[in-house]
GROMACS .gro file of C-alpha atoms in nm:
model
  449
    1MET     CA    1  -7.671  -4.591  -0.142
    2THR     CA    2  -7.794  -4.383   0.147
    3ILE     CA    3  -7.765  -4.006   0.155
    4PHE     CA    4  -7.509  -4.030   0.437
    5THR     CA    5  -7.288  -4.263   0.225
    6LYS     CA    6  -7.295  -4.016  -0.062
    7ILE     CA    7  -7.196  -3.732   0.169
    8LEU     CA    8  -6.909  -3.932   0.310
    9ASN     CA    9  -6.779  -4.030  -0.040
   10GLY     CA   10  -6.802  -3.668  -0.143
   11LEU     CA   11  -6.587  -3.559   0.144
   12ILE     CA   12  -6.323  -3.818   0.049
   13LEU     CA   13  -6.331  -3.701  -0.311
   14TRP     CA   14  -6.266  -3.345  -0.199
   15GLY     CA   15  -5.971  -3.472  -0.005
   16LEU     CA   16  -6.076  -3.313   0.324
   17ARG     CA   17  -5.940  -3.454   0.646
   18CYS     CA   18  -6.246  -3.532   0.855
   19ILE     CA   19  -6.322  -3.779   1.129
   20ALA     CA   20  -6.553  -4.051   1.001
   21LEU     CA   21  -6.912  -3.943   1.057
   22PRO     CA   22  -7.153  -4.184   1.230
   23ILE     CA   23  -7.423  -4.275   0.978
   24GLY     CA   24  -7.767  -4.150   1.086
   25VAL     CA   25  -7.640  -3.890   1.333
   26VAL     CA   26  -7.502  -3.608   1.106
   27SER     CA   27  -7.593  -3.259   1.191
   28VAL     CA   28  -7.582  -2.965   0.947
   29ALA     CA   29  -7.319  -2.790   1.166
   30ALA     CA   30  -7.092  -3.100   1.148
   31ILE     CA   31  -7.111  -3.108   0.768
   32ILE     CA   32  -7.029  -2.726   0.743
   33VAL     CA   33  -6.722  -2.780   0.966
   34CYS     CA   34  -6.594  -3.068   0.751
   35LEU     CA   35  -6.648  -2.888   0.424
   36ALA     CA   36  -6.467  -2.570   0.543
   37PRO     CA   37  -6.100  -2.546   0.453
   38ALA     CA   38  -5.861  -2.623   0.736
   39SER     CA   39  -5.752  -2.322   0.919
   40ARG     CA   40  -5.366  -2.273   0.927
   41ALA     CA   41  -5.146  -2.023   1.102
   42PRO     CA   42  -4.958  -1.799   0.859
   43GLU     CA   43  -4.592  -1.911   0.811
   44LYS     CA   44  -4.320  -1.674   0.901
   45ASP     CA   45  -4.100  -1.568   0.604
   46LEU     CA   46  -3.768  -1.700   0.728
   47ASP     CA   47  -3.480  -1.509   0.569
   48THR     CA   48  -3.192  -1.538   0.815
   49ILE     CA   49  -2.999  -1.835   0.953
   50GLU     CA   50  -3.105  -1.727   1.304
   51ASP     CA   51  -3.469  -1.760   1.204
   52VAL     CA   52  -3.405  -2.101   1.048
   53ALA     CA   53  -3.211  -2.238   1.347
   54GLY     CA   54  -3.416  -2.081   1.618
   55VAL     CA   55  -3.082  -2.006   1.794
   56SER     CA   56  -2.779  -1.789   1.716
   57LEU     CA   57  -2.504  -1.987   1.530
   58ASP     CA   58  -2.146  -1.851   1.584
   59SER     CA   59  -1.913  -2.046   1.358
   60LEU     CA   60  -1.886  -2.230   1.024
   61ALA     CA   61  -1.858  -2.559   1.217
   62GLU     CA   62  -2.203  -2.496   1.379
   63LEU     CA   63  -2.337  -2.414   1.035
   64TYR     CA   64  -2.213  -2.743   0.900
   65ALA     CA   65  -2.368  -2.927   1.195
   66PHE     CA   66  -2.705  -2.755   1.153
   67ARG     CA   67  -2.705  -2.834   0.779
   68ASP     CA   68  -2.638  -3.199   0.849
   69ARG     CA   69  -2.918  -3.216   1.106
   70LEU     CA   70  -3.151  -3.043   0.867
   71ASN     CA   71  -3.068  -3.283   0.588
   72GLY     CA   72  -3.128  -3.577   0.825
   73ARG     CA   73  -3.480  -3.449   0.905
   74ALA     CA   74  -3.547  -3.379   0.541
   75TYR     CA   75  -3.447  -3.735   0.449
   76GLN     CA   76  -3.685  -3.885   0.707
   77ALA     CA   77  -3.975  -3.671   0.592
   78THR     CA   78  -3.907  -3.770   0.233
   79THR     CA   79  -3.888  -4.139   0.316
   80VAL     CA   80  -4.234  -4.127   0.483
   81SER     CA   81  -4.368  -3.942   0.177
   82TYR     CA   82  -4.225  -4.201  -0.056
   83LEU     CA   83  -4.356  -4.499   0.137
   84SER     CA   84  -4.707  -4.352   0.154
   85THR     CA   85  -4.719  -4.235  -0.207
   86SER     CA   86  -4.525  -4.478  -0.420
   87ASN     CA   87  -4.626  -4.311  -0.747
   88ARG     CA   88  -4.416  -3.995  -0.662
   89LEU     CA   89  -4.042  -3.949  -0.653
   90PRO     CA   90  -3.886  -3.848  -0.316
   91HIS     CA   91  -3.860  -3.467  -0.269
   92PHE     CA   92  -3.788  -3.212   0.000
   93PRO     CA   93  -4.099  -3.060   0.153
   94PRO     CA   94  -4.107  -2.686   0.043
   95ARG     CA   95  -4.034  -2.549   0.394
   96ASN     CA   96  -3.723  -2.768   0.440
   97HIS     CA   97  -3.609  -2.689   0.094
   98ARG     CA   98  -3.615  -2.314   0.181
   99PHE     CA   99  -3.427  -2.387   0.503
  100ALA     CA  100  -3.157  -2.580   0.317
  101HIS     CA  101  -3.117  -2.296   0.061
  102ILE     CA  102  -3.072  -2.027   0.336
  103VAL     CA  103  -2.828  -2.245   0.527
  104GLN     CA  104  -2.624  -2.325   0.218
  105ALA     CA  105  -2.608  -1.958   0.111
  106ARG     CA  106  -2.473  -1.865   0.460
  107ILE     CA  107  -2.219  -2.150   0.447
  108HIS     CA  108  -2.096  -2.010   0.108
  109ILE     CA  109  -2.054  -1.661   0.269
  110GLU     CA  110  -1.849  -1.811   0.559
  111GLU     CA  111  -1.638  -2.041   0.331
  112THR     CA  112  -1.555  -1.742   0.106
  113ALA     CA  113  -1.475  -1.527   0.411
  114GLN     CA  114  -1.244  -1.805   0.553
  115ALA     CA  115  -1.060  -1.815   0.222
  116HIS     CA  116  -1.007  -1.442   0.207
  117TRP     CA  117  -0.894  -1.438   0.575
  118ARG     CA  118  -0.627  -1.717   0.512
  119ASN     CA  119  -0.503  -1.533   0.196
  120ALA     CA  120  -0.478  -1.208   0.395
  121GLN     CA  121  -0.280  -1.375   0.668
  122THR     CA  122  -0.040  -1.535   0.423
  123LEU     CA  123   0.027  -1.206   0.249
  124ALA     CA  124   0.079  -1.030   0.584
  125ILE     CA  125   0.336  -1.294   0.687
  126GLN     CA  126   0.518  -1.245   0.361
  127ALA     CA  127   0.526  -0.869   0.409
  128VAL     CA  128   0.669  -0.897   0.761
  129ARG     CA  129   0.939  -1.144   0.657
  130LEU     CA  130   1.037  -0.921   0.360
  131ARG     CA  131   1.065  -0.622   0.589
  132GLU     CA  132   1.269  -0.812   0.843
  133ARG     CA  133   1.506  -0.963   0.587
  134LYS     CA  134   1.615  -0.630   0.420
  135PRO     CA  135   1.461  -0.346   0.618
  136SER     CA  136   1.673  -0.080   0.437
  137ARG     CA  137   1.623  -0.193   0.077
  138LEU     CA  138   1.374   0.026  -0.120
  139ALA     CA  139   1.267  -0.253  -0.350
  140HIS     CA  140   1.172  -0.474  -0.049
  141LEU     CA  141   0.978  -0.194   0.117
  142GLU     CA  142   0.790  -0.128  -0.202
  143GLN     CA  143   0.706  -0.498  -0.231
  144SER     CA  144   0.591  -0.512   0.132
  145GLN     CA  145   0.361  -0.212   0.076
  146GLN     CA  146   0.205  -0.403  -0.217
  147LEU     CA  147   0.166  -0.708   0.001
  148TRP     CA  148  -0.011  -0.515   0.269
  149GLN     CA  149  -0.243  -0.358   0.016
  150ALA     CA  150  -0.329  -0.708  -0.126
  151ALA     CA  151  -0.396  -0.840   0.220
  152ILE     CA  152  -0.631  -0.546   0.299
  153SER     CA  153  -0.812  -0.604  -0.034
  154HIS     CA  154  -0.879  -0.969   0.070
  155LEU     CA  155  -1.019  -0.850   0.403
  156GLN     CA  156  -1.237  -0.587   0.242
  157HIS     CA  157  -1.403  -0.864   0.036
  158ILE     CA  158  -1.527  -1.038   0.346
  159SER     CA  159  -1.901  -0.991   0.371
  160SER     CA  160  -2.047  -0.773   0.637
  161GLU     CA  161  -2.279  -1.070   0.719
  162SER     CA  162  -1.990  -1.301   0.796
  163PHE     CA  163  -1.882  -1.414   1.146
  164LEU     CA  164  -1.544  -1.262   1.058
  165ALA     CA  165  -1.669  -0.916   0.961
  166GLN     CA  166  -1.564  -0.744   1.287
  167ALA     CA  167  -1.231  -0.927   1.308
  168ALA     CA  168  -1.165  -0.833   0.940
  169ALA     CA  169  -1.244  -0.463   1.010
  170ASN     CA  170  -0.998  -0.463   1.307
  171LYS     CA  171  -0.737  -0.638   1.097
  172ILE     CA  172  -0.773  -0.387   0.815
  173VAL     CA  173  -0.685  -0.106   1.055
  174ASP     CA  174  -0.379  -0.306   1.180
  175TYR     CA  175  -0.264  -0.372   0.823
  176GLN     CA  176  -0.312  -0.016   0.718
  177ASN     CA  177  -0.091   0.095   1.007
  178GLN     CA  178   0.173  -0.158   0.899
  179GLN     CA  179   0.154  -0.028   0.548
  180ILE     CA  180   0.190   0.334   0.664
  181GLU     CA  181   0.497   0.227   0.868
  182ASP     CA  182   0.656   0.085   0.555
  183VAL     CA  183   0.572   0.398   0.360
  184HIS     CA  184   0.752   0.608   0.624
  185ARG     CA  185   1.052   0.374   0.623
  186HIS     CA  186   1.058   0.396   0.237
  187ASP     CA  187   1.033   0.778   0.243
  188ALA     CA  188   1.294   0.804   0.517
  189ILE     CA  189   1.545   0.610   0.306
  190ARG     CA  190   1.467   0.834   0.004
  191SER     CA  191   1.466   1.146   0.222
  192THR     CA  192   1.834   1.149   0.323
  193PHE     CA  193   1.863   1.489   0.156
  194LEU     CA  194   1.637   1.626   0.437
  195VAL     CA  195   1.877   1.478   0.699
  196SER     CA  196   2.172   1.662   0.530
  197ILE     CA  197   1.964   1.983   0.526
  198ALA     CA  198   1.881   1.941   0.898
  199GLU     CA  199   2.237   1.872   0.991
  200GLN     CA  200   2.352   2.198   0.835
  201THR     CA  201   2.134   2.396   1.083
  202LYS     CA  202   2.344   2.278   1.381
  203ILE     CA  203   2.018   2.192   1.559
  204ASP     CA  204   1.948   1.844   1.684
  205PRO     CA  205   1.762   1.676   1.393
  206GLU     CA  206   1.519   1.527   1.647
  207ARG     CA  207   1.388   1.880   1.698
  208ILE     CA  208   1.325   1.939   1.327
  209HIS     CA  209   1.002   1.825   1.163
  210ILE     CA  210   0.976   1.843   0.781
  211SER     CA  211   0.713   1.710   0.535
  212VAL     CA  212   0.730   1.800   0.169
  213CYS     CA  213   0.505   1.660  -0.103
  214THR     CA  214   0.395   1.713  -0.458
  215LEU     CA  215   0.057   1.881  -0.470
  216GLU     CA  216  -0.107   1.548  -0.579
  217LEU     CA  217   0.063   1.371  -0.284
  218ASP     CA  218   0.203   1.111  -0.522
  219GLU     CA  219   0.548   1.164  -0.378
  220CYS     CA  220   0.639   1.277  -0.031
  221HIS     CA  221   0.959   1.314   0.182
  222ARG     CA  222   0.973   1.361   0.549
  223LEU     CA  223   1.196   1.394   0.851
  224ASN     CA  224   1.009   1.329   1.180
  225GLY     CA  225   0.692   1.410   0.992
  226ASP     CA  226   0.476   1.170   1.190
  227ARG     CA  227   0.597   1.305   1.526
  228PRO     CA  228   0.403   1.604   1.675
  229PRO     CA  229   0.606   1.914   1.745
  230VAL     CA  230   0.614   2.024   2.100
  231SER     CA  231   0.332   2.269   2.021
  232PRO     CA  232   0.132   2.341   1.704
  233ALA     CA  233   0.107   2.711   1.790
  234SER     CA  234  -0.104   2.891   1.533
  235LEU     CA  235  -0.071   2.610   1.277
  236ILE     CA  236  -0.370   2.461   1.461
  237LYS     CA  237  -0.587   2.734   1.293
  238VAL     CA  238  -0.574   2.551   0.954
  239PRO     CA  239  -0.778   2.242   1.074
  240VAL     CA  240  -1.022   2.469   1.252
  241ALA     CA  241  -1.069   2.658   0.922
  242VAL     CA  242  -1.126   2.331   0.736
  243ALA     CA  243  -1.387   2.216   0.994
  244LEU     CA  244  -1.571   2.552   0.957
  245MET     CA  245  -1.587   2.517   0.578
  246GLN     CA  246  -1.733   2.167   0.619
  247LYS     CA  247  -2.001   2.295   0.865
  248LEU     CA  248  -2.100   2.572   0.622
  249ALA     CA  249  -2.133   2.318   0.334
  250GLU     CA  250  -2.323   2.061   0.540
  251GLU     CA  251  -2.579   2.305   0.673
  252ASP     CA  252  -2.586   2.537   0.364
  253ILE     CA  253  -2.476   2.841   0.571
  254PRO     CA  254  -2.361   3.137   0.358
  255PRO     CA  255  -2.005   3.256   0.445
  256SER     CA  256  -2.155   3.602   0.476
  257THR     CA  257  -2.353   3.495   0.785
  258PRO     CA  258  -2.255   3.723   1.077
  259ILE     CA  259  -2.148   3.584   1.422
  260TYR     CA  260  -2.104   3.779   1.736
  261ILE     CA  261  -1.742   3.822   1.858
  262HIS     CA  262  -1.786   3.769   2.226
  263PRO     CA  263  -1.566   3.962   2.471
  264ARG     CA  264  -1.494   3.641   2.664
  265ASN     CA  265  -1.285   3.528   2.366
  266TYR     CA  266  -1.057   3.822   2.377
  267THR     CA  267  -0.681   3.769   2.405
  268GLU     CA  268  -0.390   3.957   2.257
  269ASP     CA  269  -0.331   3.926   1.883
  270ALA     CA  270  -0.221   4.148   1.591
  271SER     CA  271  -0.541   4.142   1.389
  272ASP     CA  272  -0.803   4.405   1.336
  273ILE     CA  273  -1.083   4.190   1.475
  274GLN     CA  274  -1.259   4.361   1.768
  275VAL     CA  275  -1.481   4.196   2.026
  276GLY     CA  276  -1.830   4.310   2.106
  277ASN     CA  277  -1.961   4.331   1.752
  278GLU     CA  278  -2.072   4.102   1.470
  279GLN     CA  279  -1.858   3.998   1.181
  280PRO     CA  280  -1.922   3.776   0.874
  281LEU     CA  281  -1.790   3.422   0.902
  282HIS     CA  282  -1.571   3.460   0.594
  283TYR     CA  283  -1.406   3.774   0.755
  284VAL     CA  284  -1.344   3.584   1.080
  285VAL     CA  285  -1.179   3.284   0.912
  286GLU     CA  286  -0.971   3.509   0.683
  287ARG     CA  287  -0.839   3.702   0.979
  288MET     CA  288  -0.769   3.375   1.163
  289ILE     CA  289  -0.551   3.271   0.871
  290ASN     CA  290  -0.391   3.578   0.721
  291GLN     CA  291  -0.351   3.780   1.037
  292SER     CA  292  -0.332   3.483   1.273
  293SER     CA  293  -0.608   3.617   1.494
  294ASN     CA  294  -0.635   3.440   1.827
  295VAL     CA  295  -0.969   3.605   1.896
  296ALA     CA  296  -1.100   3.458   1.566
  297ILE     CA  297  -1.004   3.103   1.641
  298ASN     CA  298  -1.143   3.129   1.997
  299GLN     CA  299  -1.474   3.254   1.857
  300LEU     CA  300  -1.487   2.978   1.590
  301VAL     CA  301  -1.416   2.714   1.851
  302ASP     CA  302  -1.721   2.828   2.037
  303TYR     CA  303  -1.918   2.834   1.717
  304LEU     CA  304  -1.824   2.484   1.614
  305GLY     CA  305  -1.747   2.302   1.939
  306PHE     CA  306  -1.447   2.082   2.006
  307ASP     CA  307  -1.636   1.762   1.944
  308TYR     CA  308  -1.749   1.868   1.602
  309ILE     CA  309  -1.405   1.991   1.494
  310ASN     CA  310  -1.242   1.669   1.604
  311SER     CA  311  -1.504   1.452   1.445
  312VAL     CA  312  -1.448   1.626   1.113
  313LEU     CA  313  -1.070   1.571   1.140
  314SER     CA  314  -1.123   1.206   1.230
  315GLU     CA  315  -1.372   1.145   0.942
  316ARG     CA  316  -1.124   1.301   0.695
  317GLY     CA  317  -0.843   1.076   0.810
  318TYR     CA  318  -0.653   1.332   1.019
  319GLY     CA  319  -0.629   1.134   1.342
  320ASP     CA  320  -0.294   1.293   1.412
  321MET     CA  321  -0.461   1.630   1.457
  322PHE     CA  322  -0.658   1.728   1.768
  323VAL     CA  323  -0.808   2.059   1.888
  324GLY     CA  324  -0.872   2.066   2.266
  325SER     CA  325  -0.797   2.421   2.374
  326LYS     CA  326  -0.845   2.783   2.271
  327LEU     CA  327  -0.532   2.998   2.221
  328ILE     CA  328  -0.385   3.234   2.479
  329GLY     CA  329  -0.196   3.560   2.400
  330ASP     CA  330   0.095   3.699   2.600
  331ARG     CA  331  -0.100   3.731   2.927
  332ILE     CA  332  -0.477   3.718   2.881
  333GLU     CA  333  -0.655   3.385   2.886
  334PRO     CA  334  -0.999   3.369   2.714
  335LYS     CA  335  -1.296   3.234   2.908
  336ARG     CA  336  -1.393   2.870   2.865
  337LEU     CA  337  -1.043   2.788   2.745
  338GLY     CA  338  -1.125   2.425   2.699
  339ARG     CA  339  -1.002   2.122   2.883
  340LYS     CA  340  -1.037   1.859   2.609
  341GLY     CA  341  -0.666   1.802   2.582
  342THR     CA  342  -0.356   1.951   2.426
  343ASN     CA  343  -0.375   2.081   2.066
  344ARG     CA  344  -0.178   1.851   1.835
  345ILE     CA  345  -0.067   1.834   1.474
  346THR     CA  346   0.197   1.656   1.274
  347THR     CA  347   0.376   1.808   0.968
  348ASP     CA  348   0.264   1.501   0.772
  349ALA     CA  349  -0.105   1.566   0.844
  350LEU     CA  350  -0.085   1.937   0.792
  351THR     CA  351   0.097   1.897   0.458
  352ALA     CA  352  -0.173   1.653   0.336
  353MET     CA  353  -0.443   1.900   0.447
  354MET     CA  354  -0.277   2.188   0.263
  355ALA     CA  355  -0.251   1.972  -0.047
  356GLU     CA  356  -0.628   1.904  -0.031
  357ILE     CA  357  -0.705   2.273   0.017
  358TYR     CA  358  -0.498   2.374  -0.287
  359GLN     CA  359  -0.645   2.093  -0.501
  360GLN     CA  360  -0.985   2.251  -0.393
  361LEU     CA  361  -1.140   1.917  -0.324
  362SER     CA  362  -1.404   2.040  -0.082
  363PRO     CA  363  -1.653   2.329  -0.076
  364GLY     CA  364  -1.505   2.644   0.078
  365ASP     CA  365  -1.144   2.558  -0.020
  366SER     CA  366  -1.132   2.853  -0.260
  367LEU     CA  367  -1.197   3.084   0.036
  368LEU     CA  368  -0.912   2.930   0.236
  369VAL     CA  369  -0.676   2.954  -0.066
  370GLU     CA  370  -0.754   3.321  -0.083
  371ALA     CA  371  -0.690   3.368   0.292
  372LEU     CA  372  -0.358   3.177   0.276
  373SER     CA  373  -0.241   3.383  -0.030
  374THR     CA  374  -0.287   3.709   0.171
  375GLN     CA  375  -0.065   3.601   0.463
  376THR     CA  376   0.078   3.910   0.633
  377ASP     CA  377   0.362   3.732   0.817
  378ASP     CA  378   0.656   3.731   0.566
  379ARG     CA  379   0.933   3.624   0.795
  380MET     CA  380   0.941   3.252   0.684
  381GLY     CA  381   0.820   3.091   0.361
  382ARG     CA  382   0.722   3.414   0.187
  383SER     CA  383   1.077   3.544   0.229
  384ALA     CA  384   1.243   3.207   0.162
  385PHE     CA  385   1.071   3.118  -0.168
  386THR     CA  386   1.187   3.386  -0.405
  387GLY     CA  387   1.358   3.375  -0.739
  388ASP     CA  388   1.273   3.341  -1.104
  389ASP     CA  389   1.194   2.958  -1.078
  390ILE     CA  390   1.005   2.978  -0.750
  391LEU     CA  391   0.658   3.118  -0.689
  392TRP     CA  392   0.518   3.147  -0.339
  393LEU     CA  393   0.142   3.069  -0.339
  394GLY     CA  394   0.020   3.082   0.017
  395GLU     CA  395   0.118   3.017   0.381
  396LYS     CA  396   0.013   2.978   0.738
  397THR     CA  397   0.271   3.055   0.997
  398GLY     CA  398   0.276   2.970   1.368
  399TRP     CA  399   0.514   3.051   1.651
  400ASN     CA  400   0.530   3.076   2.028
  401SER     CA  401   0.804   3.033   2.290
  402ARG     CA  402   0.816   2.657   2.224
  403VAL     CA  403   0.801   2.624   1.847
  404LEU     CA  404   0.842   2.792   1.514
  405GLY     CA  405   0.647   2.661   1.217
  406ALA     CA  406   0.503   2.726   0.870
  407THR     CA  407   0.299   2.536   0.613
  408VAL     CA  408   0.340   2.661   0.255
  409ALA     CA  409   0.215   2.604  -0.095
  410VAL     CA  410   0.474   2.687  -0.365
  411MET     CA  411   0.553   2.639  -0.729
  412ILE     CA  412   0.910   2.521  -0.786
  413GLY     CA  413   1.010   2.494  -1.151
  414ASP     CA  414   0.703   2.370  -1.336
  415ASN     CA  415   0.554   2.175  -1.047
  416HIS     CA  416   0.350   2.257  -0.728
  417TYR     CA  417   0.453   2.142  -0.388
  418VAL     CA  418   0.335   2.174  -0.033
  419LEU     CA  419   0.563   2.162   0.271
  420THR     CA  420   0.546   2.207   0.636
  421VAL     CA  421   0.842   2.280   0.868
  422ALA     CA  422   0.836   2.297   1.252
  423LEU     CA  423   1.129   2.361   1.476
  424ASP     CA  424   1.107   2.263   1.844
  425ASN     CA  425   1.240   2.507   2.107
  426THR     CA  426   1.366   2.782   1.877
  427THR     CA  427   1.236   3.108   1.737
  428ASN     CA  428   1.518   3.155   1.478
  429THR     CA  429   1.340   3.246   1.157
  430LYS     CA  430   1.662   3.247   0.960
  431ILE     CA  431   1.703   2.875   1.023
  432MET     CA  432   1.349   2.824   0.895
  433ARG     CA  433   1.417   3.020   0.579
  434ASP     CA  434   1.750   2.835   0.522
  435ILE     CA  435   1.569   2.492   0.542
  436MET     CA  436   1.303   2.605   0.292
  437GLN     CA  437   1.555   2.753   0.051
  438ASP     CA  438   1.768   2.434   0.067
  439ILE     CA  439   1.465   2.218  -0.008
  440ALA     CA  440   1.373   2.442  -0.308
  441ASP     CA  441   1.739   2.430  -0.435
  442HIS     CA  442   1.738   2.047  -0.401
  443ILE     CA  443   1.416   2.020  -0.606
  444LEU     CA  444   1.548   2.255  -0.874
  445GLU     CA  445   1.886   2.087  -0.904
  446ASN     CA  446   1.729   1.738  -0.932
  447ASP     CA  447   1.424   1.839  -1.141
  448GLY     CA  448   1.216   1.706  -0.855
  449PHE     CA  449   1.300   1.503  -0.550
   0.00000   0.00000   0.00000
């Protein structure tokens, strides 16, 4: 056996793929090339279905089709492997096996999402039919609320990776609104005592906005509570105070930090805040609440910015509230009044916010509780909630030529309550007191609502 034959046999034994070398004409360079391991480009670690397919797939049907094509190619490759190596069982090449695993995992996500989507739709249809069949029955409204919640739960189980993720997110918002509508219908039926109280005032009930809840918000009653009064007046100062407390907590700013009270924010008010000097933030927010300072809110609006205030309200779920303008006194308009839109509240939202403050769920709430408890305006809730079984805890009042309002925390009997009342187009404080006293009497007489 020649030296060249031995070399060739050695190459075969090593399993290297070389072109047959012509005997007698082998150079050292050629032998080195053949002996060197084959150079291979690094494989990409394919983790997503888009990487596997090389294109973007948009539906479960396309996933099924791609899986079938992939399985067809895998079968052909396996058949070739089986014919050429009869002593091995057919198998998927490793790369195709990984492809198949990724595709099947995505198909599972989409099949699960489709099942949750169908279940949610079925529950939603049942809720709508139940509401339409007996819209005034409490039991049916309670059942429909449960159905909406079950439908929302199914949608929340849809993976964020699914084709249905965005549609599910949109549908959740829709179903939550439907659920809230049923809650309001349910509360309206159970809140007939508020209608009776409103009728006794001789004012058109459409001009009266009432929301009253237990402190834990586990039971609420309302009359036009989801409809904004014609103006929030100084009640808008409560959400501004809440936004300030969040900023201080987020940025670790001490409440004792002084801010300059700019003369451009001057307008008439009854507080002792003066422009042209510095005051601690806690003093400014206290005067905004307990003395209803317009100068204070105008300065805090500059300090926080409209966009920040409204983003805080939105993030906390108070989409019914909006701050778009500073406040004006009798004649003097502050500079940079703001043209973001009309200030807006609802008694529902303000009552929920007061409940959160008095539960002290967020940093800075204790400061706000202190400010509310030192309210100097005693014409409304502070005068209405008196007696051995009633303890007034705190209040923010608001009034102008278009609206009269107050939001109050109070202990009636052994339980804590929060309520907000706003009267459109009246400044009659006696009517406000009568409404609040009648609500307290109802709670006492019925040991609750």
